[in-house]
JSON list of C-alpha atoms in Angstrom, two decimals:
[
{"chain": "A", "resi": 660, "resn": "MET", "atom": "CA", "xyz": [53.03, -2.22, -57.84]},
{"chain": "A", "resi": 661, "resn": "ASN", "atom": "CA", "xyz": [50.15, -3.42, -58.37]},
{"chain": "A", "resi": 662, "resn": "THR", "atom": "CA", "xyz": [46.73, -0.78, -57.84]},
{"chain": "A", "resi": 663, "resn": "SER", "atom": "CA", "xyz": [45.56, -1.96, -54.40]},
{"chain": "A", "resi": 664, "resn": "THR", "atom": "CA", "xyz": [49.44, -2.00, -52.83]},
{"chain": "A", "resi": 665, "resn": "ARG", "atom": "CA", "xyz": [49.51, 1.87, -54.31]},
{"chain": "A", "resi": 666, "resn": "SER", "atom": "CA", "xyz": [46.36, 2.87, -53.25]},
{"chain": "A", "resi": 667, "resn": "ILE", "atom": "CA", "xyz": [47.38, 1.32, -49.55]},
{"chain": "A", "resi": 668, "resn": "PHE", "atom": "CA", "xyz": [50.50, 3.34, -49.53]},
{"chain": "A", "resi": 669, "resn": "LEU", "atom": "CA", "xyz": [48.64, 7.01, -50.82]},
{"chain": "A", "resi": 670, "resn": "LYS", "atom": "CA", "xyz": [45.96, 6.16, -48.12]},
{"chain": "A", "resi": 671, "resn": "GLU", "atom": "CA", "xyz": [49.19, 5.51, -45.05]},
{"chain": "A", "resi": 672, "resn": "MET", "atom": "CA", "xyz": [50.35, 9.10, -46.55]},
{"chain": "A", "resi": 673, "resn": "GLY", "atom": "CA", "xyz": [47.21, 10.35, -46.21]},
{"chain": "A", "resi": 674, "resn": "ILE", "atom": "CA", "xyz": [46.95, 11.47, -49.79]},
{"chain": "A", "resi": 675, "resn": "THR", "atom": "CA", "xyz": [43.06, 10.66, -51.33]},
{"chain": "A", "resi": 676, "resn": "GLU", "atom": "CA", "xyz": [42.99, 8.96, -54.72]},
{"chain": "A", "resi": 677, "resn": "TRP", "atom": "CA", "xyz": [41.13, 11.06, -57.46]},
{"chain": "A", "resi": 678, "resn": "THR", "atom": "CA", "xyz": [38.38, 8.81, -59.64]},
{"chain": "A", "resi": 679, "resn": "SER", "atom": "CA", "xyz": [36.95, 10.62, -62.71]},
{"chain": "A", "resi": 680, "resn": "ARG", "atom": "CA", "xyz": [32.80, 11.44, -62.59]},
{"chain": "A", "resi": 681, "resn": "ASP", "atom": "CA", "xyz": [32.71, 10.20, -66.12]},
{"chain": "A", "resi": 682, "resn": "ALA", "atom": "CA", "xyz": [34.12, 6.58, -65.35]},
{"chain": "A", "resi": 683, "resn": "PRO", "atom": "CA", "xyz": [31.30, 3.59, -64.72]},
{"chain": "A", "resi": 684, "resn": "GLN", "atom": "CA", "xyz": [30.87, 3.23, -61.43]},
{"chain": "A", "resi": 685, "resn": "SER", "atom": "CA", "xyz": [31.27, -0.30, -61.74]},
{"chain": "A", "resi": 686, "resn": "ASP", "atom": "CA", "xyz": [34.78, 0.36, -62.69]},
{"chain": "A", "resi": 687, "resn": "ILE", "atom": "CA", "xyz": [35.16, 2.11, -59.73]},
{"chain": "A", "resi": 688, "resn": "GLN", "atom": "CA", "xyz": [34.03, 0.08, -56.85]},
{"chain": "A", "resi": 689, "resn": "PRO", "atom": "CA", "xyz": [36.05, -3.00, -57.31]},
{"chain": "A", "resi": 690, "resn": "GLU", "atom": "CA", "xyz": [38.98, -0.63, -56.68]},
{"chain": "A", "resi": 691, "resn": "LEU", "atom": "CA", "xyz": [37.91, 1.44, -53.58]},
{"chain": "A", "resi": 692, "resn": "ALA", "atom": "CA", "xyz": [36.80, -1.68, -51.74]},
{"chain": "A", "resi": 693, "resn": "SER", "atom": "CA", "xyz": [39.79, -3.34, -51.78]},
{"chain": "A", "resi": 694, "resn": "PRO", "atom": "CA", "xyz": [42.65, -1.08, -50.80]},
{"chain": "A", "resi": 695, "resn": "VAL", "atom": "CA", "xyz": [40.25, -0.17, -47.99]},
{"chain": "A", "resi": 696, "resn": "ALA", "atom": "CA", "xyz": [39.68, -3.95, -46.81]},
{"chain": "A", "resi": 697, "resn": "GLN", "atom": "CA", "xyz": [43.50, -4.43, -47.55]},
{"chain": "A", "resi": 698, "resn": "ALA", "atom": "CA", "xyz": [44.32, -1.41, -45.16]},
{"chain": "A", "resi": 699, "resn": "ASP", "atom": "CA", "xyz": [42.43, -2.37, -42.14]},
{"chain": "A", "resi": 700, "resn": "GLU", "atom": "CA", "xyz": [43.94, -5.53, -42.24]},
{"chain": "A", "resi": 701, "resn": "LEU", "atom": "CA", "xyz": [47.02, -4.26, -42.29]},
{"chain": "A", "resi": 702, "resn": "SER", "atom": "CA", "xyz": [46.43, -2.37, -38.98]},
{"chain": "A", "resi": 703, "resn": "PRO", "atom": "CA", "xyz": [46.33, -4.16, -35.59]},
{"chain": "A", "resi": 704, "resn": "PRO", "atom": "CA", "xyz": [43.12, -5.12, -34.18]},
{"chain": "A", "resi": 705, "resn": "GLY", "atom": "CA", "xyz": [41.48, -2.70, -32.06]},
{"chain": "A", "resi": 706, "resn": "GLN", "atom": "CA", "xyz": [43.98, 0.16, -32.24]},
{"chain": "A", "resi": 707, "resn": "HIS", "atom": "CA", "xyz": [42.67, 3.46, -31.96]},
{"chain": "A", "resi": 708, "resn": "LYS", "atom": "CA", "xyz": [43.71, 6.48, -33.93]},
{"chain": "A", "resi": 709, "resn": "GLY", "atom": "CA", "xyz": [43.47, 9.17, -30.78]},
{"chain": "A", "resi": 710, "resn": "MET", "atom": "CA", "xyz": [40.55, 11.50, -29.45]},
{"chain": "A", "resi": 711, "resn": "TRP", "atom": "CA", "xyz": [40.54, 14.61, -30.95]},
{"chain": "A", "resi": 712, "resn": "TRP", "atom": "CA", "xyz": [39.09, 17.62, -28.96]},
{"chain": "A", "resi": 713, "resn": "PHE", "atom": "CA", "xyz": [37.79, 20.48, -31.03]},
{"chain": "A", "resi": 714, "resn": "PHE", "atom": "CA", "xyz": [37.53, 23.78, -29.39]},
{"chain": "A", "resi": 715, "resn": "GLY", "atom": "CA", "xyz": [35.24, 27.08, -30.01]},
{"chain": "A", "resi": 716, "resn": "SER", "atom": "CA", "xyz": [32.06, 28.40, -30.51]},
{"chain": "A", "resi": 717, "resn": "PRO", "atom": "CA", "xyz": [29.42, 25.35, -31.33]},
{"chain": "A", "resi": 718, "resn": "PRO", "atom": "CA", "xyz": [29.10, 25.84, -35.10]},
{"chain": "A", "resi": 719, "resn": "GLN", "atom": "CA", "xyz": [25.76, 25.99, -36.70]},
{"chain": "A", "resi": 720, "resn": "GLY", "atom": "CA", "xyz": [24.40, 25.99, -40.11]},
{"chain": "A", "resi": 721, "resn": "ASP", "atom": "CA", "xyz": [27.18, 26.43, -42.85]},
{"chain": "A", "resi": 722, "resn": "ALA", "atom": "CA", "xyz": [30.28, 25.64, -40.13]},
{"chain": "A", "resi": 723, "resn": "GLN", "atom": "CA", "xyz": [28.36, 23.09, -39.12]},
{"chain": "A", "resi": 724, "resn": "THR", "atom": "CA", "xyz": [28.27, 21.28, -42.22]},
{"chain": "A", "resi": 725, "resn": "LEU", "atom": "CA", "xyz": [31.73, 22.90, -42.86]},
{"chain": "A", "resi": 726, "resn": "PHE", "atom": "CA", "xyz": [32.82, 20.64, -39.29]},
{"chain": "A", "resi": 727, "resn": "HIS", "atom": "CA", "xyz": [31.06, 17.47, -40.15]},
{"chain": "A", "resi": 728, "resn": "ASN", "atom": "CA", "xyz": [33.09, 17.70, -43.54]},
{"chain": "A", "resi": 729, "resn": "ILE", "atom": "CA", "xyz": [36.39, 18.32, -41.75]},
{"chain": "A", "resi": 730, "resn": "VAL", "atom": "CA", "xyz": [35.57, 14.96, -39.29]},
{"chain": "A", "resi": 731, "resn": "ARG", "atom": "CA", "xyz": [34.80, 13.48, -42.09]},
{"chain": "A", "resi": 732, "resn": "ALA", "atom": "CA", "xyz": [38.02, 14.13, -44.24]},
{"chain": "A", "resi": 733, "resn": "LEU", "atom": "CA", "xyz": [40.01, 13.21, -41.32]},
{"chain": "A", "resi": 734, "resn": "GLY", "atom": "CA", "xyz": [38.02, 9.47, -41.16]},
{"chain": "A", "resi": 735, "resn": "LEU", "atom": "CA", "xyz": [37.14, 10.00, -37.77]},
{"chain": "A", "resi": 736, "resn": "ASP", "atom": "CA", "xyz": [34.83, 7.40, -35.89]},
{"chain": "A", "resi": 737, "resn": "GLN", "atom": "CA", "xyz": [31.74, 9.24, -33.81]},
{"chain": "A", "resi": 738, "resn": "ASN", "atom": "CA", "xyz": [33.40, 8.28, -30.89]},
{"chain": "A", "resi": 739, "resn": "GLU", "atom": "CA", "xyz": [37.52, 9.36, -31.64]},
{"chain": "A", "resi": 740, "resn": "TRP", "atom": "CA", "xyz": [36.39, 13.47, -31.65]},
{"chain": "A", "resi": 741, "resn": "VAL", "atom": "CA", "xyz": [33.82, 15.60, -28.67]},
{"chain": "A", "resi": 742, "resn": "TRP", "atom": "CA", "xyz": [33.14, 19.30, -29.36]},
{"chain": "A", "resi": 743, "resn": "LYS", "atom": "CA", "xyz": [34.06, 21.56, -26.06]},
{"chain": "A", "resi": 744, "resn": "LYS", "atom": "CA", "xyz": [33.73, 24.90, -25.49]},
{"chain": "A", "resi": 745, "resn": "PRO", "atom": "CA", "xyz": [36.39, 26.85, -24.40]},
{"chain": "A", "resi": 746, "resn": "ALA", "atom": "CA", "xyz": [35.21, 28.09, -21.12]},
{"chain": "A", "resi": 747, "resn": "GLU", "atom": "CA", "xyz": [34.14, 24.43, -20.55]},
{"chain": "A", "resi": 748, "resn": "SER", "atom": "CA", "xyz": [35.98, 23.27, -17.39]},
{"chain": "A", "resi": 749, "resn": "LEU", "atom": "CA", "xyz": [38.61, 20.32, -17.98]},
{"chain": "A", "resi": 750, "resn": "VAL", "atom": "CA", "xyz": [39.20, 19.90, -14.07]},
{"chain": "A", "resi": 751, "resn": "GLY", "atom": "CA", "xyz": [37.89, 16.33, -13.09]},
{"chain": "A", "resi": 752, "resn": "LYS", "atom": "CA", "xyz": [38.48, 15.12, -16.47]},
{"chain": "A", "resi": 753, "resn": "GLU", "atom": "CA", "xyz": [42.60, 14.42, -16.34]},
{"chain": "A", "resi": 754, "resn": "ALA", "atom": "CA", "xyz": [41.18, 10.46, -15.31]},
{"chain": "A", "resi": 755, "resn": "GLN", "atom": "CA", "xyz": [39.39, 10.24, -18.11]},
{"chain": "A", "resi": 756, "resn": "LEU", "atom": "CA", "xyz": [42.76, 10.39, -20.31]},
{"chain": "A", "resi": 757, "resn": "GLY", "atom": "CA", "xyz": [44.07, 7.53, -19.20]},
{"chain": "A", "resi": 758, "resn": "SER", "atom": "CA", "xyz": [46.78, 6.27, -21.68]},
{"chain": "A", "resi": 759, "resn": "LEU", "atom": "CA", "xyz": [44.44, 7.61, -24.39]},
{"chain": "A", "resi": 760, "resn": "LEU", "atom": "CA", "xyz": [46.07, 9.42, -27.05]},
{"chain": "A", "resi": 761, "resn": "VAL", "atom": "CA", "xyz": [45.07, 13.10, -27.45]},
{"chain": "A", "resi": 762, "resn": "ILE", "atom": "CA", "xyz": [45.19, 16.19, -29.64]},
{"chain": "A", "resi": 763, "resn": "ALA", "atom": "CA", "xyz": [43.23, 19.45, -29.39]},
{"chain": "A", "resi": 764, "resn": "PHE", "atom": "CA", "xyz": [42.28, 21.38, -31.84]},
{"chain": "A", "resi": 765, "resn": "ALA", "atom": "CA", "xyz": [40.98, 25.31, -31.41]},
{"chain": "A", "resi": 766, "resn": "PHE", "atom": "CA", "xyz": [39.10, 26.80, -33.94]},
{"chain": "A", "resi": 767, "resn": "GLY", "atom": "CA", "xyz": [39.89, 30.68, -33.42]},
{"chain": "A", "resi": 768, "resn": "GLY", "atom": "CA", "xyz": [42.42, 33.40, -31.96]},
{"chain": "A", "resi": 769, "resn": "PRO", "atom": "CA", "xyz": [39.94, 33.48, -28.54]},
{"chain": "A", "resi": 770, "resn": "ALA", "atom": "CA", "xyz": [39.74, 29.58, -28.06]},
{"chain": "A", "resi": 771, "resn": "ALA", "atom": "CA", "xyz": [43.46, 28.94, -28.64]},
{"chain": "A", "resi": 772, "resn": "GLN", "atom": "CA", "xyz": [44.40, 31.92, -26.29]},
{"chain": "A", "resi": 773, "resn": "LYS", "atom": "CA", "xyz": [42.24, 31.07, -23.38]},
{"chain": "A", "resi": 774, "resn": "LEU", "atom": "CA", "xyz": [43.13, 26.96, -23.76]},
{"chain": "A", "resi": 775, "resn": "SER", "atom": "CA", "xyz": [46.90, 27.95, -23.73]},
{"chain": "A", "resi": 776, "resn": "GLY", "atom": "CA", "xyz": [47.04, 31.28, -21.78]},
{"chain": "A", "resi": 777, "resn": "GLU", "atom": "CA", "xyz": [49.07, 32.90, -24.54]},
{"chain": "A", "resi": 778, "resn": "ARG", "atom": "CA", "xyz": [48.53, 36.01, -25.47]},
{"chain": "A", "resi": 779, "resn": "ASP", "atom": "CA", "xyz": [49.89, 36.38, -28.92]},
{"chain": "A", "resi": 780, "resn": "PRO", "atom": "CA", "xyz": [47.15, 36.97, -32.00]},
{"chain": "A", "resi": 781, "resn": "LEU", "atom": "CA", "xyz": [46.10, 34.10, -33.81]},
{"chain": "A", "resi": 782, "resn": "PRO", "atom": "CA", "xyz": [48.78, 33.99, -36.67]},
{"chain": "A", "resi": 783, "resn": "GLN", "atom": "CA", "xyz": [51.35, 33.72, -34.33]},
{"chain": "A", "resi": 784, "resn": "LEU", "atom": "CA", "xyz": [49.60, 30.99, -32.66]},
{"chain": "A", "resi": 785, "resn": "ARG", "atom": "CA", "xyz": [49.19, 29.06, -36.05]},
{"chain": "A", "resi": 786, "resn": "GLU", "atom": "CA", "xyz": [51.55, 26.18, -37.02]},
{"chain": "A", "resi": 787, "resn": "THR", "atom": "CA", "xyz": [52.70, 26.09, -33.70]},
{"chain": "A", "resi": 788, "resn": "VAL", "atom": "CA", "xyz": [52.17, 22.90, -31.40]},
{"chain": "A", "resi": 789, "resn": "LEU", "atom": "CA", "xyz": [51.04, 24.62, -27.68]},
{"chain": "A", "resi": 790, "resn": "GLY", "atom": "CA", "xyz": [49.92, 23.17, -24.73]},
{"chain": "A", "resi": 791, "resn": "ILE", "atom": "CA", "xyz": [46.93, 23.26, -22.64]},
{"chain": "A", "resi": 792, "resn": "ALA", "atom": "CA", "xyz": [47.37, 25.71, -19.67]},
{"chain": "A", "resi": 793, "resn": "ALA", "atom": "CA", "xyz": [45.27, 23.70, -16.95]},
{"chain": "A", "resi": 794, "resn": "ASP", "atom": "CA", "xyz": [46.53, 21.08, -14.42]},
{"chain": "A", "resi": 795, "resn": "GLY", "atom": "CA", "xyz": [46.61, 17.75, -15.91]},
{"chain": "A", "resi": 796, "resn": "TYR", "atom": "CA", "xyz": [46.61, 18.63, -19.40]},
{"chain": "A", "resi": 797, "resn": "GLU", "atom": "CA", "xyz": [50.04, 20.40, -19.80]},
{"chain": "A", "resi": 798, "resn": "GLU", "atom": "CA", "xyz": [50.84, 17.40, -22.24]},
{"chain": "A", "resi": 799, "resn": "VAL", "atom": "CA", "xyz": [47.90, 17.19, -24.26]},
{"chain": "A", "resi": 800, "resn": "PRO", "atom": "CA", "xyz": [49.58, 19.30, -27.76]},
{"chain": "A", "resi": 801, "resn": "LEU", "atom": "CA", "xyz": [46.88, 21.97, -29.10]},
{"chain": "A", "resi": 802, "resn": "ILE", "atom": "CA", "xyz": [46.87, 23.53, -32.67]},
{"chain": "A", "resi": 803, "resn": "ALA", "atom": "CA", "xyz": [45.33, 26.60, -33.49]},
{"chain": "A", "resi": 804, "resn": "SER", "atom": "CA", "xyz": [43.41, 27.62, -36.64]},
{"chain": "A", "resi": 805, "resn": "PHE", "atom": "CA", "xyz": [40.91, 29.77, -37.99]},
{"chain": "A", "resi": 806, "resn": "GLU", "atom": "CA", "xyz": [37.21, 29.61, -36.67]},
{"chain": "A", "resi": 807, "resn": "LEU", "atom": "CA", "xyz": [35.10, 28.20, -39.21]},
{"chain": "A", "resi": 808, "resn": "ASN", "atom": "CA", "xyz": [32.83, 31.14, -40.11]},
{"chain": "A", "resi": 809, "resn": "GLN", "atom": "CA", "xyz": [35.63, 33.12, -41.06]},
{"chain": "A", "resi": 810, "resn": "LEU", "atom": "CA", "xyz": [36.46, 30.15, -43.66]},
{"chain": "A", "resi": 811, "resn": "LEU", "atom": "CA", "xyz": [33.19, 30.40, -44.70]},
{"chain": "A", "resi": 812, "resn": "ALA", "atom": "CA", "xyz": [33.43, 34.10, -45.41]},
{"chain": "A", "resi": 813, "resn": "ARG", "atom": "CA", "xyz": [37.10, 33.73, -47.30]},
{"chain": "A", "resi": 814, "resn": "PRO", "atom": "CA", "xyz": [37.27, 30.49, -48.65]},
{"chain": "A", "resi": 815, "resn": "LYS", "atom": "CA", "xyz": [41.14, 30.67, -49.50]},
{"chain": "A", "resi": 816, "resn": "ASP", "atom": "CA", "xyz": [42.07, 30.36, -45.98]},
{"chain": "A", "resi": 817, "resn": "LYS", "atom": "CA", "xyz": [40.63, 26.46, -46.23]},
{"chain": "A", "resi": 818, "resn": "ALA", "atom": "CA", "xyz": [43.98, 25.34, -47.22]},
{"chain": "A", "resi": 819, "resn": "LEU", "atom": "CA", "xyz": [45.65, 26.84, -44.63]},
{"chain": "A", "resi": 820, "resn": "LEU", "atom": "CA", "xyz": [43.33, 25.24, -42.08]},
{"chain": "A", "resi": 821, "resn": "TRP", "atom": "CA", "xyz": [44.10, 22.10, -43.82]},
{"chain": "A", "resi": 822, "resn": "GLN", "atom": "CA", "xyz": [47.47, 22.85, -43.23]},
{"chain": "A", "resi": 823, "resn": "ASP", "atom": "CA", "xyz": [46.70, 22.73, -39.22]},
{"chain": "A", "resi": 824, "resn": "LEU", "atom": "CA", "xyz": [44.42, 19.86, -39.38]},
{"chain": "A", "resi": 825, "resn": "ILE", "atom": "CA", "xyz": [47.78, 17.73, -41.13]},
{"chain": "A", "resi": 826, "resn": "LEU", "atom": "CA", "xyz": [50.25, 19.16, -38.12]},
{"chain": "A", "resi": 827, "resn": "ALA", "atom": "CA", "xyz": [47.47, 18.25, -35.47]},
{"chain": "A", "resi": 828, "resn": "ARG", "atom": "CA", "xyz": [47.54, 14.72, -37.25]},
{"chain": "A", "resi": 829, "resn": "SER", "atom": "CA", "xyz": [51.10, 14.66, -37.55]},
{"chain": "A", "resi": 830, "resn": "VAL", "atom": "CA", "xyz": [51.40, 15.20, -34.07]},
{"chain": "A", "resi": 831, "resn": "LEU", "atom": "CA", "xyz": [49.02, 12.96, -32.84]},
{"chain": "A", "resi": 832, "resn": "HIS", "atom": "CA", "xyz": [50.62, 9.86, -34.70]},
{"chain": "A", "resi": 833, "resn": "SER", "atom": "CA", "xyz": [53.69, 10.99, -33.08]},
{"chain": "A", "resi": 834, "resn": "LEU", "atom": "CA", "xyz": [52.68, 10.57, -29.38]}
]
């Protein structure tokens, strides 16, 4: 198996390749450009990854930087995600869904409880595929995770956030 084929398989599995910082840039560039171009050729033209709805308190400062890093790590384009407040009404927006694949991701227990209608605390809501408790949105899967500010205060919880993001991505791909 050559390097570019291996890179394509790793990318499909959601595994990022590591490169040495000490390696000359000229050696790294051709390898990184090639698998991405080949992976794009393998996916059908016009294929959309789905839409991500992120819910929670609007991030500010370092939390906003963390959120943008999450979006970048997921490989989402600007038109593939939207930030919503949990109190924002979803009524009347079900027509926008159409055949669009949507995954909802709630940052924090209160956001997850409000959206799902569940009363359990966040530890019981995590690692579970919930549904949005609103007419016309029952079929939209909801994943609960930590608030961004909590992740900044407890960096070790970022690994658990990553597990939640992987769960959300796998649910979206299975739709």
